[in-house]
Amino acid sequence: MSVIPQDAYRRDAETNPYRPWPARITSIIDLTETEKLFEFRIIDPEIRESFTFQSGQFVELSIFGVGEAPISISSAPSKQGFVELCVRCAGDVTGALHAKQCGDVVGIRGPFGRGFPFQEMKGHDVLLVAGGLGIAPLKSLINHIHDERHEFGKVTILYGAKNPAEVLFRYQFDMWKHRDDFDLILTVDEPDESWDGERGLVTGLFDQIEVDPDNTYGAICGPPVMYKYVIDEMRKKHMDVDKIYVSFERRMKCGIGKCGHCGVGHQYTCVDGPVFNYWEAMNLQGAI
Amino acid sequence: MFFRMVEKDQIADLVRGLASEYEVVGPVEKQGRFVFAPVTGAEELRLDYDTTLLPPKRWFFPPEETIMRFRTADEEVTDDEVFAPPRVLFGLHPCDINALLLMDNVFTRDYVDPYYKARRDNTLVVGVSCTPSDTCFCNVWDTDEVHWGFDVFLTDLGDRYYASLRTVKGAELLDDYVKSSEVTEEDTAEFQRVVGEFKQAFDNDVDTTQLPVLLDAKFDSPIWDEFGEQCLSCGACSMVCPTCYCFDVTDRLAPDQKSGRRVRTWDSCQFKEFAAVAHGQNFREGRASRVKYRYYHKQWGYLSKFERVLCVGCGRCARACPSDISPVRVIEALQTGGVR
Ligand SMILES: Cc1cc2nc3c(=O)[nH]c(=O)nc-3n(C[C@H](O)[C@H](O)[C@H](O)COP(=O)(O)OP(=O)(O)OC[C@H]3O[C@@H](n4cnc5c(N)ncnc54)[C@H](O)[C@@H]3O)c2cc1C
Ligand code: FES
């Protein structure tokens, strides 16, 4: 057998897509009882400055000793130098993140996946529908549209949450209620006396809006049960199947098309999605 | 490709020569079954083996490996080097070399996996021809032949090998360690005759007509419930599969909690938690849906990306499955609508 010391053949992983970059938490905002908005800055200035992404893409958030979790970027691509993640405390990694303080360091790698077709959407009306935490990736798109508002036609946002306490980004939306360049309708299933928005499911809001079917892109993000019903409403408005975009959540262990966990139909959510158009999604067995 | 004739008694010299530069891994007998294991000389090799228990994938993608070491205080990676000793895999069959090519598609294209890649780069592959066993169906996928992905391929012509030299390194090995001679027209004719006999020896008749269409059109077929009933979710099929590459990643802290390792381990889509996400949702809760997913991905998902099915017909899963579920049975059920 070989007498050559095998250690001599250890090689550096030159570029390692599994290796997270240390990133510092630079702001934490409590949004609800279970959700916080974190702002991160990647510590290495070169990587921080070269980090660009599209709305709808996600990062793998790493906390060594605990693990990794895929989280959508909720800040807009037009804002560089930091990333914002809106995270629900749902388990090990997200729980460990919630226990962190401003100034603490975590790991981030990405961005991964296919986002919303922002360039294609330009010149059209957009109808964005969010349920619950689904507002996190859509907020990135909403803010990106905001920053290039003149490029778009009518912008309608429908957002539903369980109750007023769970409405995310309420501070921003409260301000936007009075803007006439965004048609924003909020609804909750269980209103309380403070609530002055709509009540009921987000699908109930479709009676209130007008859609130009030939000229409108749709984007939907929310809990899995929501998709079918919202798509039905969009189809009733005669929107094209390939102009309706949905974002999927699946279990992920790598984010780069290797570990197999995120398989949906014949695709991988992490590299082929998480954003799919409805035509593609219909062709994914077991997706909707 | 270039070709040389090598006398069989030269193999001992070849292995001895290789062992001076590389770790040599090949098929050896262990309690009546065959496994790939490090050898010190040709006498340990059993180049007449039918198939091994486990595929050679572990030499590129080990069942468990540390992908990085970390320090928790500042979230720094302290080490993500790859351990890739120079190695020769000696005696791989065409199915297993084809399986490596399918793995290469996943691990060496977009987002190159540095761990797999380093081992693949540092490993020479010497293939050897085989005779079909009763569970082999590589002929169905045309994986009974292989034309790249190896350095040297030896086709057994009785007392000599017809050696195909795919790479410079492969040609050098032959030059350095064995006496070989030029291939004559008669040798090539003999090669053709032997290969022709090999092709005739398969008696597996699997009808793969329009498989992707059937997988979609019969997605809700009761055959899946039947296979689901039989499946034990043990994941043995994935472990013995030369093309199953799914993995899990977990962090293991050192006792002082200050450092640790991020480890990846083989995983299987047949395990219940494989597609479970937060809030109690599981996208493939039932066994039927998981059995179906395995075949759906292999015969259609992977095909849609890489234009090949993710199966090489080695038959290991058919041998390993406690419930006798096999690709041959599943494909037949898809064709006929009934589980036999
Ligand atoms: C593309 C994408 C974007 C996302 N964006 C966001 C976002 O913007 N914000 C956000 O908050 N979340 C987002 N998520 C969801 C988030 O990734 C998950 O909530 C997260 O992975 C939870 O990780 P954790 O370690 O905290 O939870 P874990 O500890 O992994 O567990 C969470 C839950 O998963 C289930 N689970 C985990 N392991 C198993 C197992 N072995 N068996 C059975 N069940 C198990 C359990 O029900 C457990 O309670 C996104 C997910 C995807 C795929
Ligand atoms: S997350 Fe690993 S393949 Fe998609």
PDB file of C-alpha atoms and ligand atoms in Angstrom, chain A residues 252-255 257-260 262 268 270, ligand 2:
ATOM      1  CA  MET A 252     -33.878  22.281   2.283  1.00  0.00           C
ATOM      2  CA  LYS A 253     -30.496  21.045   3.388  1.00  0.00           C
ATOM      3  CA  CYS A 254     -28.155  22.566   0.819  1.00  0.00           C
ATOM      4  CA  GLY A 255     -29.850  25.240  -1.283  1.00  0.00           C
ATOM      5  CA  GLY A 257     -29.488  21.325  -5.951  1.00  0.00           C
ATOM      6  CA  LYS A 258     -27.552  18.518  -4.290  1.00  0.00           C
ATOM      7  CA  CYS A 259     -29.168  17.180  -1.116  1.00  0.00           C
ATOM      8  CA  GLY A 260     -32.484  16.302  -2.769  1.00  0.00           C
ATOM      9  CA  CYS A 262     -36.552  20.134  -1.685  1.00  0.00           C
ATOM     10  CA  TYR A 268     -35.819  21.109  -7.087  1.00  0.00           C
ATOM     11  CA  CYS A 270     -33.915  25.497  -4.365  1.00  0.00           C
TER      12      CYS A 270
HETATM   13  S1  FES C   2     -32.103  22.168  -0.930  1.00  0.00           S
HETATM   14 FE1  FES C   2     -30.723  20.595  -1.403  1.00  0.00          FE
HETATM   15  S2  FES C   2     -31.399  20.043  -3.367  1.00  0.00           S
HETATM   16 FE2  FES C   2     -32.637  21.730  -2.940  1.00  0.00          FE
END
